[in-house]
mmCIF file of C-alpha atoms in Angstrom:
data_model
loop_
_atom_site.group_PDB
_atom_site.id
_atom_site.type_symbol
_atom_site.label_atom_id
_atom_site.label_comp_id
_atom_site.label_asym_id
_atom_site.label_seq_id
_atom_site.Cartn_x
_atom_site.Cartn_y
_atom_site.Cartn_z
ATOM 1 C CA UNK N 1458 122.154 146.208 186.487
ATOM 2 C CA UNK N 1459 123.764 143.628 184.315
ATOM 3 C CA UNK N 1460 123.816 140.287 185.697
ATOM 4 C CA UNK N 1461 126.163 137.592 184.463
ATOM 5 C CA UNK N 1462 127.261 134.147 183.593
ATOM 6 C CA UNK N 1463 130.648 133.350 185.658
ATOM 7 C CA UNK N 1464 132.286 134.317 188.410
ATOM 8 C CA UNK N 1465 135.961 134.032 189.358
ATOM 9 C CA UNK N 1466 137.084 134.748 192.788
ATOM 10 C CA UNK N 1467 140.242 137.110 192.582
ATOM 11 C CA UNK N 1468 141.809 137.474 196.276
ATOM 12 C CA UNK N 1469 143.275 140.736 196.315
ATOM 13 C CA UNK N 1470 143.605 143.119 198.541
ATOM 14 C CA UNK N 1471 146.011 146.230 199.103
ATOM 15 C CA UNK N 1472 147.856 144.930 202.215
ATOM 16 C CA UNK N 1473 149.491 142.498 199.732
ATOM 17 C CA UNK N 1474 149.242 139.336 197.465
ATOM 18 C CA UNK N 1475 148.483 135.837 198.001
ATOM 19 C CA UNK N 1476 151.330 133.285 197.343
ATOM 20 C CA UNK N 1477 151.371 133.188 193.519
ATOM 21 C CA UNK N 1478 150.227 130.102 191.353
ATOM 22 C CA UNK N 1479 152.919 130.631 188.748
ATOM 23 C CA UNK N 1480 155.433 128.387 189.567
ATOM 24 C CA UNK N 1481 158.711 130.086 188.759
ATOM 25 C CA UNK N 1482 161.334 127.087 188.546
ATOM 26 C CA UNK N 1483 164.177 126.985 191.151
ATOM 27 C CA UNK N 1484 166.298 124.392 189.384
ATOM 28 C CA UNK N 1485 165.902 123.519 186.066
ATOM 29 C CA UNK N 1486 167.299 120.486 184.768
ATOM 30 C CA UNK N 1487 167.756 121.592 181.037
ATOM 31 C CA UNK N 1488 168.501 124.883 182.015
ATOM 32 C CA UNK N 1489 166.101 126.794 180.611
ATOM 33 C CA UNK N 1490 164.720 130.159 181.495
ATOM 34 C CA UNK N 1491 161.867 131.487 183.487
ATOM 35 C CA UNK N 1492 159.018 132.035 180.911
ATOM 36 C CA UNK N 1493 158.390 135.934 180.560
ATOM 37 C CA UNK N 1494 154.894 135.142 182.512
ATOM 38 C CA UNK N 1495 156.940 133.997 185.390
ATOM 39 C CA UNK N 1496 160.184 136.420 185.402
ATOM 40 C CA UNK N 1497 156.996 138.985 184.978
ATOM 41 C CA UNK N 1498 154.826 137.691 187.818
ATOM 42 C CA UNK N 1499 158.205 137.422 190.091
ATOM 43 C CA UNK N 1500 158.898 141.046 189.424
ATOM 44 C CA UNK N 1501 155.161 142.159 190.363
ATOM 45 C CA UNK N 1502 154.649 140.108 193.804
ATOM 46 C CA UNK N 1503 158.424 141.644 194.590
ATOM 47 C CA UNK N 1504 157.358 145.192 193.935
ATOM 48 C CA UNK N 1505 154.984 145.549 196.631
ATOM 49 C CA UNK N 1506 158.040 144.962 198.782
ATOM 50 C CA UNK N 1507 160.054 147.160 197.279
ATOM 51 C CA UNK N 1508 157.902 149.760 196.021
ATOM 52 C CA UNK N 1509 155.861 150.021 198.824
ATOM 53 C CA UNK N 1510 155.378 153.828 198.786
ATOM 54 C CA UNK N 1511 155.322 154.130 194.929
ATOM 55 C CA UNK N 1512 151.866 153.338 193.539
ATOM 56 C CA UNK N 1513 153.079 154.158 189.824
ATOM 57 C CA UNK N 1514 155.664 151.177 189.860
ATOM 58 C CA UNK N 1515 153.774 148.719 191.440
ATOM 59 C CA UNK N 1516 150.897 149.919 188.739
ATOM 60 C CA UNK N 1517 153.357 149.330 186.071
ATOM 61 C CA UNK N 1518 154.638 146.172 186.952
ATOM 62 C CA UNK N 1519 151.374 144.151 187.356
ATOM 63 C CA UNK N 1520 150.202 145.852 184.205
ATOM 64 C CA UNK N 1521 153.732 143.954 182.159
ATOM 65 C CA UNK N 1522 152.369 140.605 184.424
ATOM 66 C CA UNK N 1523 149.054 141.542 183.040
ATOM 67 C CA UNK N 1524 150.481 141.562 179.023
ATOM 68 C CA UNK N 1525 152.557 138.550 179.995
ATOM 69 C CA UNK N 1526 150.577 136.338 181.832
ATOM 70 C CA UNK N 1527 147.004 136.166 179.396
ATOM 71 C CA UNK N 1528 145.779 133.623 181.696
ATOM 72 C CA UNK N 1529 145.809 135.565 184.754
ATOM 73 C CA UNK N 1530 144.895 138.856 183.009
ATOM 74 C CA UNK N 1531 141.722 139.739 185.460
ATOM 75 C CA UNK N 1532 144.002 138.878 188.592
ATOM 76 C CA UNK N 1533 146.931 141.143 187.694
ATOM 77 C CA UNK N 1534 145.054 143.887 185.654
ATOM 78 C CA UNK N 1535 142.969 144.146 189.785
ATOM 79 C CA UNK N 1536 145.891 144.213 191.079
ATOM 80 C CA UNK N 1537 147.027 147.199 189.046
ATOM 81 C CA UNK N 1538 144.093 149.061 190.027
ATOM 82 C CA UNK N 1539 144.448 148.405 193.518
ATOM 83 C CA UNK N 1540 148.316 149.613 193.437
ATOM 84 C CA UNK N 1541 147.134 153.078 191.627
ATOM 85 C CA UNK N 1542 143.761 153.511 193.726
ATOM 86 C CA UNK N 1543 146.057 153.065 197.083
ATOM 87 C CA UNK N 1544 147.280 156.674 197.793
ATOM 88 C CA UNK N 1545 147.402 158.194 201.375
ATOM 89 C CA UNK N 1546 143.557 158.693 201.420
ATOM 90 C CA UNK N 1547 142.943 155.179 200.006
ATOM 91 C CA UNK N 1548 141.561 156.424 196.775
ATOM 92 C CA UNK N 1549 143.413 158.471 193.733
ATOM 93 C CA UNK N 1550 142.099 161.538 192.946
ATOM 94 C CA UNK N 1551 138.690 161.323 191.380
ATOM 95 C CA UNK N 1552 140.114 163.950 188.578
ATOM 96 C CA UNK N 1553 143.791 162.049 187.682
ATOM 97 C CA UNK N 1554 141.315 158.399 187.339
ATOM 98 C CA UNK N 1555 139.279 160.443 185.187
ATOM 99 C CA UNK N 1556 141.752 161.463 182.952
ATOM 100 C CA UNK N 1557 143.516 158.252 182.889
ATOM 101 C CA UNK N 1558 140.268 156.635 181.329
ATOM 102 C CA UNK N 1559 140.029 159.247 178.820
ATOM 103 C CA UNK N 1560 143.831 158.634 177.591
ATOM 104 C CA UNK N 1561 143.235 155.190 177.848
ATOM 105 C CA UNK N 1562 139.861 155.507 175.336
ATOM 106 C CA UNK N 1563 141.887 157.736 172.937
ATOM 107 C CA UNK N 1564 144.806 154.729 172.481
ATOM 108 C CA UNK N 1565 142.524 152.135 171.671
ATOM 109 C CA UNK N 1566 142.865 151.911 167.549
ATOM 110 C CA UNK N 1567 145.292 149.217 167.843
ATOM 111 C CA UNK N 1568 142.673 147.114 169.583
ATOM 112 C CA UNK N 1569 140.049 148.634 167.164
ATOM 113 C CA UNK N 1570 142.014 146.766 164.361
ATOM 114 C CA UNK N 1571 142.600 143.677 166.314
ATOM 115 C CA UNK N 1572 138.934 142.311 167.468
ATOM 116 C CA UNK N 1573 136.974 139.918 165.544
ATOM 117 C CA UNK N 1574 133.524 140.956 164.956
ATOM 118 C CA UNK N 1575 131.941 139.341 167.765
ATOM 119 C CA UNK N 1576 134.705 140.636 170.276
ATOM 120 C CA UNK N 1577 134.581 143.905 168.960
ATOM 121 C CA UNK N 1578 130.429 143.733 168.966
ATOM 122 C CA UNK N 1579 130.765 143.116 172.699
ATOM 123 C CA UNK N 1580 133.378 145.646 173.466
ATOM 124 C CA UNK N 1581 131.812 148.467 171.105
ATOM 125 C CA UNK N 1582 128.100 147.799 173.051
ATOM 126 C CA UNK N 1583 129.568 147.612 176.822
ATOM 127 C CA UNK N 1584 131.081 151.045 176.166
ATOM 128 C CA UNK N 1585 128.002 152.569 174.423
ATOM 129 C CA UNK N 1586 126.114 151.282 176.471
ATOM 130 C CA UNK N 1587 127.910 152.417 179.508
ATOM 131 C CA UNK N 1588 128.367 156.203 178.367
ATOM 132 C CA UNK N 1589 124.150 156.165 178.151
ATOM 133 C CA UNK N 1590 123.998 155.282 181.543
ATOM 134 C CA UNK N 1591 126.491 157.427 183.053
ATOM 135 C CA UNK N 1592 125.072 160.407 180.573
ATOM 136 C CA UNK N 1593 121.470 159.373 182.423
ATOM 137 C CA UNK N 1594 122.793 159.384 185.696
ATOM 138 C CA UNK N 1595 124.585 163.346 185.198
ATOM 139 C CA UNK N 1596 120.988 164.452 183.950
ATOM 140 C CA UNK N 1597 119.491 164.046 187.419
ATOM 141 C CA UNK N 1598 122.276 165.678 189.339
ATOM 142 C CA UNK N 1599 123.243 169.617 189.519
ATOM 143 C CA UNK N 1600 126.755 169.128 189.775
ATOM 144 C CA UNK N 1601 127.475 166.445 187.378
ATOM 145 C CA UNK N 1602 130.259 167.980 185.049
ATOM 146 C CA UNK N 1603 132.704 165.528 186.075
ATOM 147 C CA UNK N 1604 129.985 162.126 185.383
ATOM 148 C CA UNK N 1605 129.542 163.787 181.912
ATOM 149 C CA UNK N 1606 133.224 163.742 180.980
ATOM 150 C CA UNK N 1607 133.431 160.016 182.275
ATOM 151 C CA UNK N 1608 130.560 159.370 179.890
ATOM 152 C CA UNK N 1609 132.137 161.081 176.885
ATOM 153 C CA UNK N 1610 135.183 158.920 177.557
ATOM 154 C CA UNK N 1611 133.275 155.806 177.383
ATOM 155 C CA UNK N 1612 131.165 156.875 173.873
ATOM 156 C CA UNK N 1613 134.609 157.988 172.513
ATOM 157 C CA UNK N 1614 135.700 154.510 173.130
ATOM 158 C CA UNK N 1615 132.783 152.963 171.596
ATOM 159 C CA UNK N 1616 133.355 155.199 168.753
ATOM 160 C CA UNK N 1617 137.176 154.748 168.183
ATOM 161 C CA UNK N 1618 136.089 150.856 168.471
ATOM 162 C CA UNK N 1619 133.425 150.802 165.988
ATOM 163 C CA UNK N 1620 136.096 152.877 163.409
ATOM 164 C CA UNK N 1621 137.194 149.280 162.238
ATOM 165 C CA UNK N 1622 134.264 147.347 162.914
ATOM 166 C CA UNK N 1623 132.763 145.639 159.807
ATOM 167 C CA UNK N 1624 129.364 146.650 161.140
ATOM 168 C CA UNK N 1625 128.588 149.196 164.026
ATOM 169 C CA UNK N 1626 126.598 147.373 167.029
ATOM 170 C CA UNK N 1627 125.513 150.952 168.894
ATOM 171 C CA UNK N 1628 122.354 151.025 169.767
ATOM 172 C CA UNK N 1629 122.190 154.688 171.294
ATOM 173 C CA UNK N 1630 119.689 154.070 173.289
ATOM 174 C CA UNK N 1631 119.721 151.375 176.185
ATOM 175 C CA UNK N 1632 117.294 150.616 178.644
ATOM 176 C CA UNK N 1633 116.899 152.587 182.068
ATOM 177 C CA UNK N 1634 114.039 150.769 183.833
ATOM 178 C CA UNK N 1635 116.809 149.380 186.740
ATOM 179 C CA UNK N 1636 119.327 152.203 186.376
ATOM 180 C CA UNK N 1637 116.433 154.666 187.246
ATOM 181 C CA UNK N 1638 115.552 152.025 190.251
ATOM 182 C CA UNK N 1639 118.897 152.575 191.702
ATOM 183 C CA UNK N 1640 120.439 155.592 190.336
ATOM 184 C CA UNK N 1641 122.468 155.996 193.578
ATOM 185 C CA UNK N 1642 123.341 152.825 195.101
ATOM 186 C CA UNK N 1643 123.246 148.962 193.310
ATOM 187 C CA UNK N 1644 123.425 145.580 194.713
ATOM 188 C CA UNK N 1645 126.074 143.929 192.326
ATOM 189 C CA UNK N 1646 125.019 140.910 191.030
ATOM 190 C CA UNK N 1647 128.184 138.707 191.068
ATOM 191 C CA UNK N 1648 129.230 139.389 194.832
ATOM 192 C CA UNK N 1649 125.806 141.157 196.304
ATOM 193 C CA UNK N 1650 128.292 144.124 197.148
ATOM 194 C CA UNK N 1651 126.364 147.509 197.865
ATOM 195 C CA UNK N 1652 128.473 150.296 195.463
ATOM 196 C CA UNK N 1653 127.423 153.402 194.196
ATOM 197 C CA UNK N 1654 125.610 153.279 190.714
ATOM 198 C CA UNK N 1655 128.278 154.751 188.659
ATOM 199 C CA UNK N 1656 131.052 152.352 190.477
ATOM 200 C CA UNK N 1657 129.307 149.246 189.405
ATOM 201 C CA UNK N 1658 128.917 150.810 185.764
ATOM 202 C CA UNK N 1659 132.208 150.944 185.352
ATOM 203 C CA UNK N 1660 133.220 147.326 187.288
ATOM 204 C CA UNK N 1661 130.768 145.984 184.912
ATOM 205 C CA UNK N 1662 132.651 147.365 182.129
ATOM 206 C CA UNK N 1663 136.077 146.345 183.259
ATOM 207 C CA UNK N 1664 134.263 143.080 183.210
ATOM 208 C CA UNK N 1665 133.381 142.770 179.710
ATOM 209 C CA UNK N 1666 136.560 143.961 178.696
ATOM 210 C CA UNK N 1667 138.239 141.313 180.383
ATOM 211 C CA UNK N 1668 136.065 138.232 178.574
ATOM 212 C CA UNK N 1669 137.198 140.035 175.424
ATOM 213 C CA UNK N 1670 140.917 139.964 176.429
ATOM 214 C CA UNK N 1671 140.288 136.196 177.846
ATOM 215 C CA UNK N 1672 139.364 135.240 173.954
ATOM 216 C CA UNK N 1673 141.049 137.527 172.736
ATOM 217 C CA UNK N 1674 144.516 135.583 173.806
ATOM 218 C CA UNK N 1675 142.891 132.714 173.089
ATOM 219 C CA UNK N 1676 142.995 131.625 177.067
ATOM 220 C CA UNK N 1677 139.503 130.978 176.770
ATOM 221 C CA UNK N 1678 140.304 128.198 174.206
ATOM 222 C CA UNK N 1679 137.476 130.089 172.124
ATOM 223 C CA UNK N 1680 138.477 132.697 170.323
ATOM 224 C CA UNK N 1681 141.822 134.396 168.682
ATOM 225 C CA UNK N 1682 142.889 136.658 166.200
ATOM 226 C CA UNK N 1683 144.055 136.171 162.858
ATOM 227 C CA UNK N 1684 146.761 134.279 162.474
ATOM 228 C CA UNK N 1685 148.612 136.658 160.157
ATOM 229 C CA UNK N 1686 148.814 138.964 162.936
ATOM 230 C CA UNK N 1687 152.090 140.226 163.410
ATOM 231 C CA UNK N 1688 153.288 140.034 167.200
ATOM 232 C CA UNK N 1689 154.023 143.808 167.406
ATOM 233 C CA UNK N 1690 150.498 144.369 166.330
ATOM 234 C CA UNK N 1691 148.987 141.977 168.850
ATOM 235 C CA UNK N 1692 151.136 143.303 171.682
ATOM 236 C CA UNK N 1693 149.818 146.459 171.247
ATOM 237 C CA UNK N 1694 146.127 145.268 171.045
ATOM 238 C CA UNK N 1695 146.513 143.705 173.925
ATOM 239 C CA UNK N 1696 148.501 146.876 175.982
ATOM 240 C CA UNK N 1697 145.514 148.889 174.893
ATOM 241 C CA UNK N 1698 142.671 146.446 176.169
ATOM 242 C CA UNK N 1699 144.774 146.234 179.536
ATOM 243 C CA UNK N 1700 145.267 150.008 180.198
ATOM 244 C CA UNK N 1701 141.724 150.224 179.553
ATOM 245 C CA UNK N 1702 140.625 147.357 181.714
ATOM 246 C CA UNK N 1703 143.136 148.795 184.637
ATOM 247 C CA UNK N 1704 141.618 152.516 183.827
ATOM 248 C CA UNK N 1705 138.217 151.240 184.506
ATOM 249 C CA UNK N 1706 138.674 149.281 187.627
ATOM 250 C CA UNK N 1707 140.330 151.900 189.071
ATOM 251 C CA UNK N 1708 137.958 154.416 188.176
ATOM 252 C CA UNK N 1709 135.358 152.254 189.933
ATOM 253 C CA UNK N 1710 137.144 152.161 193.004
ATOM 254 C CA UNK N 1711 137.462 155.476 193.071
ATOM 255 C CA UNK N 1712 133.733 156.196 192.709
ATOM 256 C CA UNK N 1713 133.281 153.782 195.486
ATOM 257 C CA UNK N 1714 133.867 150.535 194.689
ATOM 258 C CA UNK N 1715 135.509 148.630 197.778
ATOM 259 C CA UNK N 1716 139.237 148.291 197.201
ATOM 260 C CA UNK N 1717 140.187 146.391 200.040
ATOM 261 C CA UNK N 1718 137.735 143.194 199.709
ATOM 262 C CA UNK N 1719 138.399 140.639 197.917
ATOM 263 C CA UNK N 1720 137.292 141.380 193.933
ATOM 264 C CA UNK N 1721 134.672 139.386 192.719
ATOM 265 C CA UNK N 1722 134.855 139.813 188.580
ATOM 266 C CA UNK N 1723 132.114 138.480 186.564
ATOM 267 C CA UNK N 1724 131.881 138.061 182.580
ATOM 268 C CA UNK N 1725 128.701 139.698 181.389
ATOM 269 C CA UNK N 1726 125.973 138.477 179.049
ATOM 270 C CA UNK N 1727 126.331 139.359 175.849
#
């Protein structure tokens, strides 16, 4: 599997959320407003009070904290997950995660137009690269239908990606020498977590997704997008990447990934 270069500690769990590190200002001296990152982080710690029973809200508002709050994007979009992976059963069901991905691939031509080339490079290839694997995995199972529609979601993505990319980064082919290893279970590098295979193929996409959005908001001090980008268009960039990032990590905790421990997220080499 993919190993990686950082690794930020994310405690999260579905019980409930640490004390937040967005200070939301009690008294203001020049009266100013909460900043929308605070009024939306406010409004996502309170929902898991109020909203105990109601996965879709609590979903929904740590996705807006997750749009507001670029800086904590890998925190909230987890905790988004976590809120729509924590049904009765402790898991959504394997076939509404599925479709949420592929909804999720088909809305990304806002982002499409948005990346820079080497954002969009490393986007485009984690995707590809991803739908291989999975596509490898389905061949060496008899009831697989459901791995090969995962995969097609992820090449679709690559695909709708690389529609706006000055130059198309797909290599088709990836190498299998460690997926064929551990084609059932893999020790993830960036906590030593045992998942299934096809779990830590899609954490490790979520993953590079994230380091995109991280530049991609320029939180990484590194890299943003053109200036002349209007905000409506970079709002909607950014929604896509998020419901993407959210559809993954969910989808990996539904395949198995553990939901409950603390979420170890990792950027990728690329």
């Amino acid at each position: 599997m993919r190993t990686g270069i950082a690794v930020l500690l994310l405690a999260v769990s579905l019980s409930g959320c640490a004390p937040s590190a967005v200070h939301v200002s009690q008294h203001d001296p020049d009266n100013l407003r909460p900043t929308a990152c605070e009024q939306a982080w406010t409004r996502a710690r309170k929902s898991g009070q109020l909203h105990k029973n109601q996965s879709d809200n609590r979903a929904q508002a740590w996705t807006q904290a997750a749009r507001e709050c670029p800086a904590r994007l890998d925190e909230a979009t987890v905790h988004a997950a976590q809120a729509l992976t924590a049904s009765q059963g402790g898991q959504t069901n394997r076939q509404t995660a599925t479709l949420r991905l592929v909804q999720a691939a088909q809305r990304l031509d806002p982002l499409a137009k948005a990346l820079p080339v080497e954002l969009a490079d490393q986007a485009i290839t984690s995707e590809d690269r991803s739908g291989f694997e999975l596509s490898v995995l389905a061949a060496r199972k008899t009831d697989a239908a459901w791995m090969l529609t995962l995969a097609d979601a992820h090449t679709a993505a690559a695909q709708i990606l690389a529609g706006h990319s000055k130059h198309d980064p797909r290599q088709g082919v990836y190498p299998t020498t460690d997926l064929l290893a551990h084609p059932d279970e893999s020790t993830d590098p960036a906590n030593g977590i045992q998942t299934p295979t096809p779990a830590l193929i899609e954490m490790d996409t979520a993953r590079s997704l994230l380091a995109v959005g991280r530049k991609l908001n320029g939180s990484s001090g590194t890299i943003r997008t053109d200036v002349s980008q209007n905000a409506k268009s970079h709002q909607e960039a950014t929604s896509a990447l998020i419901d993407m990032v959210v559809a993954h990590l969910s989808m990996a905790m539904n395949l198995g990934y553990p939901a409950t421990s603390s979420a170890l997220l990792q950027t990728p080499k690329h």
